[in-house]
Each structure stands twice: as structure tokens, then as C-alpha cells.
PDB file of C-alpha atoms in Angstrom:
ATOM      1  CA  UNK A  90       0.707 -21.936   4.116  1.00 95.00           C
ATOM      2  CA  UNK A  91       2.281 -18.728   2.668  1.00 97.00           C
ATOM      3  CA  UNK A  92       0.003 -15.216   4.600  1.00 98.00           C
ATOM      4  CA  UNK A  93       0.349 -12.106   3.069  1.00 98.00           C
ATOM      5  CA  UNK A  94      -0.779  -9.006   5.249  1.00 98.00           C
ATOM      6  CA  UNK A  95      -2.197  -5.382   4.229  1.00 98.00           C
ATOM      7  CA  UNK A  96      -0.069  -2.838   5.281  1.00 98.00           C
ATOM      8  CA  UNK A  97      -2.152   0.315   6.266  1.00 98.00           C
ATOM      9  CA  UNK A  98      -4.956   0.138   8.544  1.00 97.00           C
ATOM     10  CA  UNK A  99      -4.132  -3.732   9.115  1.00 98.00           C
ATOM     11  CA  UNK A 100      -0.500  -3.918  10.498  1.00 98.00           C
ATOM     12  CA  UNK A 101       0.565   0.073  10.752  1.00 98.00           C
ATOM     13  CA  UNK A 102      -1.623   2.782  11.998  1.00 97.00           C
ATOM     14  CA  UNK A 103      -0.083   5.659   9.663  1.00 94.00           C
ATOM     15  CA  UNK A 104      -0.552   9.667   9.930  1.00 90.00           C
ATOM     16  CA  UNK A 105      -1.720  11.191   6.602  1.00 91.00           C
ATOM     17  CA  UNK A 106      -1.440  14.718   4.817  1.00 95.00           C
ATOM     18  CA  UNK A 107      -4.349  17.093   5.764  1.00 93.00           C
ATOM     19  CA  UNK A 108      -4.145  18.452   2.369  1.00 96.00           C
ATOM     20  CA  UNK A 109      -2.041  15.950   0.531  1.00 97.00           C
ATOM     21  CA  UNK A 110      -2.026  18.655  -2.252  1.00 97.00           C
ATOM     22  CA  UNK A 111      -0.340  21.276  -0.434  1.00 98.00           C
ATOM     23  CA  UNK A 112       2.716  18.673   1.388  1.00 98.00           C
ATOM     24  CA  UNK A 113       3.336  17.562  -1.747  1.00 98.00           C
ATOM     25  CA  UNK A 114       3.659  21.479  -3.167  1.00 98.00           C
ATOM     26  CA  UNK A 115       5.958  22.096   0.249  1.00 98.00           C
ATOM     27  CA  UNK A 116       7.867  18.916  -0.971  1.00 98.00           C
ATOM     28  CA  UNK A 117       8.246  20.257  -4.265  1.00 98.00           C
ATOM     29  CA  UNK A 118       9.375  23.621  -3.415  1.00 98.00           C
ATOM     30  CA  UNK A 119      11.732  22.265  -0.920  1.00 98.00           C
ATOM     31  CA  UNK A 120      13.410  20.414  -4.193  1.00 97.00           C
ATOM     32  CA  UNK A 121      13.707  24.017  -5.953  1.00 97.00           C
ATOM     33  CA  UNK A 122      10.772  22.970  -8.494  1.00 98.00           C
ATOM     34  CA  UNK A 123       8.399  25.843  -9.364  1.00 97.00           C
ATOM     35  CA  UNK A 124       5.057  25.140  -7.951  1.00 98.00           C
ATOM     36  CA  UNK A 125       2.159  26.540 -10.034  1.00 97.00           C
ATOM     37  CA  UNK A 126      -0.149  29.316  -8.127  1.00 97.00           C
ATOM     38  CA  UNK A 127      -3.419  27.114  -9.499  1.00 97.00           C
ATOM     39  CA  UNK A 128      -1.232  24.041  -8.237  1.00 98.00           C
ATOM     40  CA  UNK A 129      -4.518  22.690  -5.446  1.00 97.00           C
ATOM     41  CA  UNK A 130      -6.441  22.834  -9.030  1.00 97.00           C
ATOM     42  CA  UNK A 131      -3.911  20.818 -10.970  1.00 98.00           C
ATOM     43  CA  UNK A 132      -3.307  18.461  -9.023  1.00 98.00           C
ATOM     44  CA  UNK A 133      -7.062  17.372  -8.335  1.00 96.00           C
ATOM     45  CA  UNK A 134      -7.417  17.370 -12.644  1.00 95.00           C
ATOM     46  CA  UNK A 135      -7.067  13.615 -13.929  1.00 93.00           C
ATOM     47  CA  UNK A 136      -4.618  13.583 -16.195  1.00 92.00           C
ATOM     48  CA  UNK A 137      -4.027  10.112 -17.438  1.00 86.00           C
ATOM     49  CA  UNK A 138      -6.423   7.411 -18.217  1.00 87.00           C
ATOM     50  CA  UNK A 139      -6.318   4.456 -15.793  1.00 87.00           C
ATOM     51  CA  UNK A 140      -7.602   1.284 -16.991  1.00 92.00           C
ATOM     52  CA  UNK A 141      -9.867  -0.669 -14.199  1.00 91.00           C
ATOM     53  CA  UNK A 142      -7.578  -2.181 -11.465  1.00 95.00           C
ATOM     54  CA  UNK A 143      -4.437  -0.777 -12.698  1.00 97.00           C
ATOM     55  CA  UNK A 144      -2.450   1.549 -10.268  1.00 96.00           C
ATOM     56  CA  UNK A 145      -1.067   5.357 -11.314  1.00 94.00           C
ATOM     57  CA  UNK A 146       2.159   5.982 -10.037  1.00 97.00           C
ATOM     58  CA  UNK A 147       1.567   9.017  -7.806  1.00 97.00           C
ATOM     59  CA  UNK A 148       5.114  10.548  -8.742  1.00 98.00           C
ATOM     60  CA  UNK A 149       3.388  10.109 -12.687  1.00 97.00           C
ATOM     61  CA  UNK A 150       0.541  12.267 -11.622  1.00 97.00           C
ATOM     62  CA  UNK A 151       2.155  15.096 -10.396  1.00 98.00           C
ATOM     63  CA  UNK A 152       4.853  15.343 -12.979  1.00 98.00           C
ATOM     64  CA  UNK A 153       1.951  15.103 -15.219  1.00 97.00           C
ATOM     65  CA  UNK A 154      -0.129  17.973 -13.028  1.00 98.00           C
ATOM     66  CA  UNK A 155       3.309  20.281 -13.626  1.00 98.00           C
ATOM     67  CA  UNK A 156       3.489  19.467 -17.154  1.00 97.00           C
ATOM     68  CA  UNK A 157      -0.240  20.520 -17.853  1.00 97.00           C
ATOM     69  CA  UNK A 158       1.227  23.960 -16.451  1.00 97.00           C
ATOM     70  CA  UNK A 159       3.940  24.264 -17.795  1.00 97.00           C
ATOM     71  CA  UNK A 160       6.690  22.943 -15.312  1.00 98.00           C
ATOM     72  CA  UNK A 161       9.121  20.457 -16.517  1.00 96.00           C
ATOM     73  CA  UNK A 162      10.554  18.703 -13.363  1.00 97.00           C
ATOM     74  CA  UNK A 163      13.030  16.395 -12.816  1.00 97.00           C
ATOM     75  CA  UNK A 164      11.651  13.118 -12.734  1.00 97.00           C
ATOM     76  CA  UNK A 165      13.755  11.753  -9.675  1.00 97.00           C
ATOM     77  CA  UNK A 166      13.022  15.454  -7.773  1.00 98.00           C
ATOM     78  CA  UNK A 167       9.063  14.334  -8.668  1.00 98.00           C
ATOM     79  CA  UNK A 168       9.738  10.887  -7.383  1.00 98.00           C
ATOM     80  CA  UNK A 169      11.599  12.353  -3.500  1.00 98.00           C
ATOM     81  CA  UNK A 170       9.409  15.107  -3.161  1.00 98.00           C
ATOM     82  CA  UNK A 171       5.829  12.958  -3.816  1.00 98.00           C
ATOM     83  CA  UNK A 172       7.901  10.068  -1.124  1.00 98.00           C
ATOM     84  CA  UNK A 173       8.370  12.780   1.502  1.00 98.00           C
ATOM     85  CA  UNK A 174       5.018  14.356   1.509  1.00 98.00           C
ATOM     86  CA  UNK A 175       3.476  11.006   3.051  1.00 97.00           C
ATOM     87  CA  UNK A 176       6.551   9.607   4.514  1.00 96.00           C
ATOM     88  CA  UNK A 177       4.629  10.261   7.938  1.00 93.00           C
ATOM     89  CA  UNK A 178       4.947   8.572  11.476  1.00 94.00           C
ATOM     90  CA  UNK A 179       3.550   5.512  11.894  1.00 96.00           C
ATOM     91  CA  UNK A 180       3.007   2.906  15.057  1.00 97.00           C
ATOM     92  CA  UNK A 181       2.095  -0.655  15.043  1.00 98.00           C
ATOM     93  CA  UNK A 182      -0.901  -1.709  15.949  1.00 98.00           C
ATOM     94  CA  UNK A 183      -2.031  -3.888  18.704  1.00 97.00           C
ATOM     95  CA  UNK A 184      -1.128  -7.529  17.719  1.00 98.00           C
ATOM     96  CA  UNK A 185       0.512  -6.695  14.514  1.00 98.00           C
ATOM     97  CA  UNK A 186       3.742  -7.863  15.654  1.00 98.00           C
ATOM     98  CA  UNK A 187       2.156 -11.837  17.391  1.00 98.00           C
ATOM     99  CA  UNK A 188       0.112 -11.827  13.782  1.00 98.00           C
ATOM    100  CA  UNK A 189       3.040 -12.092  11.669  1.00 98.00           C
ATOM    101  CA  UNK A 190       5.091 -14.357  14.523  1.00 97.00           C
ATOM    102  CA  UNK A 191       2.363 -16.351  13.841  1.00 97.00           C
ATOM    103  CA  UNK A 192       1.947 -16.447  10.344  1.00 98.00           C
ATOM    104  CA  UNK A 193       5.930 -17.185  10.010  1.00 97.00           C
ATOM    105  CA  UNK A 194       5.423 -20.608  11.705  1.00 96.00           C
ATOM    106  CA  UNK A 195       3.607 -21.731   9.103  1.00 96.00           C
ATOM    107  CA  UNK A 196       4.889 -20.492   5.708  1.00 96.00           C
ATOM    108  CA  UNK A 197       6.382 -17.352   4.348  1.00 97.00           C
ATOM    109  CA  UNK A 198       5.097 -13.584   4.915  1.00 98.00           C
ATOM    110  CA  UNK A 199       4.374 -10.799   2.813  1.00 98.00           C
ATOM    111  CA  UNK A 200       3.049  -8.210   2.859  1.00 98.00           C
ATOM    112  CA  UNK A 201       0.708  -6.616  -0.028  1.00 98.00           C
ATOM    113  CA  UNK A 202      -0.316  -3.045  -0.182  1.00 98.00           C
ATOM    114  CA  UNK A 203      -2.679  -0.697  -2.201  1.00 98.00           C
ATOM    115  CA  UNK A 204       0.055   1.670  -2.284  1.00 98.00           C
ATOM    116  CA  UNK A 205       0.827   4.545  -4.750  1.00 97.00           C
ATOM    117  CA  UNK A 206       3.625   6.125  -3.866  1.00 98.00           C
ATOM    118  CA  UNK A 207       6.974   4.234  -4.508  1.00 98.00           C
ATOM    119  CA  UNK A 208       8.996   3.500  -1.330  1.00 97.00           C
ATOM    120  CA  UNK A 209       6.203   4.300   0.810  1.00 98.00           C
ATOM    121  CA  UNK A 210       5.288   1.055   2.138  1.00 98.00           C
ATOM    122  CA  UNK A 211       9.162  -0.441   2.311  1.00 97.00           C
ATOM    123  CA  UNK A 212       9.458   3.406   4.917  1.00 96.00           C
ATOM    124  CA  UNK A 213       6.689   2.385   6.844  1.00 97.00           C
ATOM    125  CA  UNK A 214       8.047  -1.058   7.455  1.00 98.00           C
ATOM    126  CA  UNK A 215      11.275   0.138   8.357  1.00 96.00           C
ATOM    127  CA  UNK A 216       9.763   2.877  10.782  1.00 95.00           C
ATOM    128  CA  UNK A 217       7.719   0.531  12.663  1.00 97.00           C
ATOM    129  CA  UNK A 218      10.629  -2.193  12.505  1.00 97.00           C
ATOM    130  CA  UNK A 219       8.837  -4.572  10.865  1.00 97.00           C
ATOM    131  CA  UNK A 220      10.168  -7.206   8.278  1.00 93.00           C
ATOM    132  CA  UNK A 221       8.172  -9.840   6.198  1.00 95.00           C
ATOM    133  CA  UNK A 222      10.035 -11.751   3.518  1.00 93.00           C
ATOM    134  CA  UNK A 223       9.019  -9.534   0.536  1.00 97.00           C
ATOM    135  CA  UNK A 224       6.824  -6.444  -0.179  1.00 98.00           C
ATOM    136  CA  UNK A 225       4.485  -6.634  -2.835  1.00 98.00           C
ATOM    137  CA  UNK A 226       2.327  -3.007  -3.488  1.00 98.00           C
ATOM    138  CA  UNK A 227       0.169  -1.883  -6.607  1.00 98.00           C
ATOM    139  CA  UNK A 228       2.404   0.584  -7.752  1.00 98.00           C
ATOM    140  CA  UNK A 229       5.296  -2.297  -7.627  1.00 97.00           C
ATOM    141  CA  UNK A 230       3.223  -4.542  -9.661  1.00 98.00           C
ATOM    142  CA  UNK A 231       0.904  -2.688 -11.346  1.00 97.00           C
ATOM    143  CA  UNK A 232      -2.407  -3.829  -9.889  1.00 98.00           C
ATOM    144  CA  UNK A 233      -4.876  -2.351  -7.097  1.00 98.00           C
ATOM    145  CA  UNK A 234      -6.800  -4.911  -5.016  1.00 98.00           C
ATOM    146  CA  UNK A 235      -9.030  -6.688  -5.397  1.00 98.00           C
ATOM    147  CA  UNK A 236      -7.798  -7.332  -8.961  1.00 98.00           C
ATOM    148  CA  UNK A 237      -6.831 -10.647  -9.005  1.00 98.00           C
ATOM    149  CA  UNK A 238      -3.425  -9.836 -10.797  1.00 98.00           C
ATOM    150  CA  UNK A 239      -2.516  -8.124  -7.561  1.00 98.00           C
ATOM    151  CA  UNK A 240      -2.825 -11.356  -5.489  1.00 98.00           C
ATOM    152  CA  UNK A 241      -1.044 -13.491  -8.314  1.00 98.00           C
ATOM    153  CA  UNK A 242       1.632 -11.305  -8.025  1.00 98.00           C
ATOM    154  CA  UNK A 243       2.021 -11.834  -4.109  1.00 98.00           C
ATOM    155  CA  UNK A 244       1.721 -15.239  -5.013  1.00 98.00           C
ATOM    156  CA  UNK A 245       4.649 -15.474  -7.414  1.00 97.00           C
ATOM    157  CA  UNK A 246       6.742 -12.997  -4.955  1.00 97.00           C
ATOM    158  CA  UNK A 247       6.147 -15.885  -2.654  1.00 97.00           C
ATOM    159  CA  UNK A 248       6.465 -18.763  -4.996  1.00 97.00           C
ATOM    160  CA  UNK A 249       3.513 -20.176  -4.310  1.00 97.00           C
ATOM    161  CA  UNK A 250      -0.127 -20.277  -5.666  1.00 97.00           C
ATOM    162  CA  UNK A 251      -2.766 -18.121  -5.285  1.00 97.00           C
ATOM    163  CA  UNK A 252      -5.439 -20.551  -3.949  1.00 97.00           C
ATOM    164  CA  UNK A 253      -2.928 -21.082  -1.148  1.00 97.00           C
ATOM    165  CA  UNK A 254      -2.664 -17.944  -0.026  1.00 98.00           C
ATOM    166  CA  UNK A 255      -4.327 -16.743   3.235  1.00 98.00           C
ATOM    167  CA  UNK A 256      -4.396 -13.226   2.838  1.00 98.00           C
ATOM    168  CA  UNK A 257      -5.298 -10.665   6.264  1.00 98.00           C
ATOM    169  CA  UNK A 258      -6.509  -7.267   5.856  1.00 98.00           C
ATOM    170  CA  UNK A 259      -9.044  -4.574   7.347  1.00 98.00           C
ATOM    171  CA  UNK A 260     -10.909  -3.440   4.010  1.00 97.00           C
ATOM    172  CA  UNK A 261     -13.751  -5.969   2.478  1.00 96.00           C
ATOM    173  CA  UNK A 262     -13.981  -4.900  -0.288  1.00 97.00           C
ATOM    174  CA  UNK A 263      -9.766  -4.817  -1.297  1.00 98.00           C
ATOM    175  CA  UNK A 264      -8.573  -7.406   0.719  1.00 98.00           C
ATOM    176  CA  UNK A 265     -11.339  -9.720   0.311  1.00 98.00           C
ATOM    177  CA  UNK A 266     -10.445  -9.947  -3.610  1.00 98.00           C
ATOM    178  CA  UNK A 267      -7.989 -12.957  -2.218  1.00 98.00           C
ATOM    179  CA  UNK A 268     -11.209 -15.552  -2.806  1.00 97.00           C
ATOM    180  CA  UNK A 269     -11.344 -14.382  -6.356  1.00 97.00           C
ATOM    181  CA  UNK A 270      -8.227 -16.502  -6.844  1.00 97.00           C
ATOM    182  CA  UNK A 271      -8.990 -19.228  -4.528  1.00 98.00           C
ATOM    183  CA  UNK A 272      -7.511 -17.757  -1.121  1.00 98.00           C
ATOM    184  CA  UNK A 273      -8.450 -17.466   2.106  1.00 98.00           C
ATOM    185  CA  UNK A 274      -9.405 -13.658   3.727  1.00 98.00           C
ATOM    186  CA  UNK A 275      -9.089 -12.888   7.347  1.00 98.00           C
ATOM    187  CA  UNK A 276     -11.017  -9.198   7.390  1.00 98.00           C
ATOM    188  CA  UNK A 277     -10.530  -7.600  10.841  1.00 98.00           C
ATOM    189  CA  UNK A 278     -14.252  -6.858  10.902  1.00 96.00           C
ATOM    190  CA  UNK A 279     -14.611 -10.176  11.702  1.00 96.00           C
ATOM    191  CA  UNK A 280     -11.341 -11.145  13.255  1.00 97.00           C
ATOM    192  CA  UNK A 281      -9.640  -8.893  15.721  1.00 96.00           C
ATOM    193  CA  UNK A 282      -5.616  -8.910  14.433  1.00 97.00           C
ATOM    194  CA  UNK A 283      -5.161  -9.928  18.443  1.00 97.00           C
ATOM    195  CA  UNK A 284      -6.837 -12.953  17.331  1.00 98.00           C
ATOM    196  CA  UNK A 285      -5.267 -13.791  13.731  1.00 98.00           C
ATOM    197  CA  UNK A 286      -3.122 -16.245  15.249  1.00 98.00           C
ATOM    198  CA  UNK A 287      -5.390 -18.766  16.806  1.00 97.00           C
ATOM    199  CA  UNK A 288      -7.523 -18.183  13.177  1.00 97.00           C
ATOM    200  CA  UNK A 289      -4.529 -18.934  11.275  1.00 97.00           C
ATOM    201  CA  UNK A 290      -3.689 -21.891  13.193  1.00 96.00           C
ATOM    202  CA  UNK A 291      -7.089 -23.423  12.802  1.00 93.00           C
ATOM    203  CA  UNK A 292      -6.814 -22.648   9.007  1.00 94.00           C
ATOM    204  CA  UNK A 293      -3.945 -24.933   8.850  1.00 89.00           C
ATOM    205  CA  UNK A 294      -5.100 -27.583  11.067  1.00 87.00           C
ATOM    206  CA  UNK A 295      -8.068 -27.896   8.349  1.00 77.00           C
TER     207      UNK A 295
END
């Protein structure tokens, strides 16, 4: 029974920006990239259209926000600066670490995150020193739950279908997109994560 987890909110409690506008302008400028003075405006403009379920590379957005003023960066500058303005601390939450125990003694473990920034969740694993066999987010594959295609693509990370997947996260409406393919959800409104291993035992005892 392969279990894929959601990252944020689900396994790691993680500190966010205040204004993620202005930490990624700090990130920039620590990088020696010119920051517009309208840069809070630019980087709140859309500035690429994003089909329905499909994930936007954060680093794309705010190259494209400096392009629409102007600014050509340096794409791998873009790509450290945008990593660095949410690389925040992070602490695992109560039961995170028995949850995945648990889930390992009956099939492989992934997790699968909504996730735009590239490298973010892989940082977050490593800061809370947690390991799963393979990390699957949007921006890696392209798709936001619940889209379907996200799932499928935790499913083929874990060689294995998608209707076999039991899939454990805090957020309804993303993370119960799993029974769109055929999976099982375990949502944390209704399952405490202190209690995800005597649920996930009973789902394999069915």
C-alpha cells in the first residue's frame, strides 16, 4: 500500500514571509540584481497565463515581474534568491515522524506537495530531518492538487497506481483530489496525524 503525505501544514509546521514581496526583493538585492522602486506592484501583476491545475514556477514569475520593468536577471540568481526568501524554519509536527514509521511498514512513502518554489520542499525535509523515498511537488511535475495529473505523477514516482494510493493531508479541498483517481484520503480534519497509524493499518487490513 504505497502513502504519499502533504508536506506543509500536514507533516512540517513552516514559518512564512510577512510580505513575501519584499524577502524576495531583500533576496534579490542580496544577489546584486536591481530591484525596481514599483517592485511590491510588479510582483502582485500576473504576468503569464496559467492554464487550470497547472503550477507557475515562482522563480518564472519574478524574472517575468523584472522583465516587465525592465531588469534582465540572471536566471539561476532568480532561481537562489526566490529559494531563500521562503527557505524559513520549520518543526515537525506532533506525530509526523510515527505517521510515516507507519506508513513505511506497509509500502513506500512519498511525499507530494503544492509547492512553487523549486527546492523548497526537498529544504524543508532536510531541516526537519525527514526522509520519504521520493518527493513529488507541482512545480516538479507540473500539476497543483487536486488535479488528478498531480496524483498520477506520485503514483508513477512510486511505481504504483493511482487507485492504490492512500494519500494524507490537512487541506479538503487539495488533498482530497486523491479519490478523483481512485485513492484513499486521510484529511486531518477528520483524523488527527497522532492517529494516522492505527487508520492506515485498518485501511490495509480491509
Amino acid at each position: 500500500m504505497p502513502t504519499t503525505f502533504d508536506l506543509f501544514g500536514t507533516l512540517v509546521a513552516a514559518e512564512r514571509p510577512e510580505r513575501p514581496a519584499s524577502a524576495v526583493a531583500d533576496a534579490l538585492a542580496a544577489r546584486d540584481v536591481p530591484v525596481p522602486d514599483d517592485w511590491a506592484d510588479a510582483y502582485r501583476e500576473p504576468h503569464d497565463s496559467v492554464p487550470e491545475g497547472t503550477e507557475l514556477p515562482l522563480p518564472g514569475h519574478v524574472a517575468a515581474a523584472l522583465e516587465s520593468r525592465g531588469v534582465d536577471a540572471d536566471p539561476s540568481a532568480v532561481r537562489a534568491a526566490t529559494l531563500a526568501a521562503f527557505d524559513r524554519p520549520v518543526s515537525v509536527r506532533p506525530g509526523a515522524r510515527d505517521a510515516l514509521a507507519a506508513a513505511r511498514e506497509h509500502g513506500p512513502v512519498a511525499v507530494l506537495s503544492n509547492c512553487s518554489v523549486p527546492g523548497l520542499a526537498e529544504r524543508a525535509l532536510d531541516r526537519a530531518d525527514l526522509s520519504v523515498e521520493t518527493v513529488v511537488t507541482s512545480v516538479g511535475c507540473g500539476w497543483r492538487k487536486p488535479d488528478p495529473r498531480a496524483f498520477e505523477a506520485a503514483a508513477d514516482a512510486l511505481d504504483a497506481a493511482p487507485e492504490s494510493l492512500v494519500h494524507v493531508g490537512d487541506d479538503r479541498d487539495a488533498d482530497g483530489g486523491i479519490e478523483a483517481v481512485g485513492g484513499r484520503a486521510v484529511l486531518l480534519d477528520e483524523t488527527p496525524l497522532e492517529s494516522v497509524p492505527s487508520e492506515l493499518e485498518g485501511i490495509a487490513c480491509r
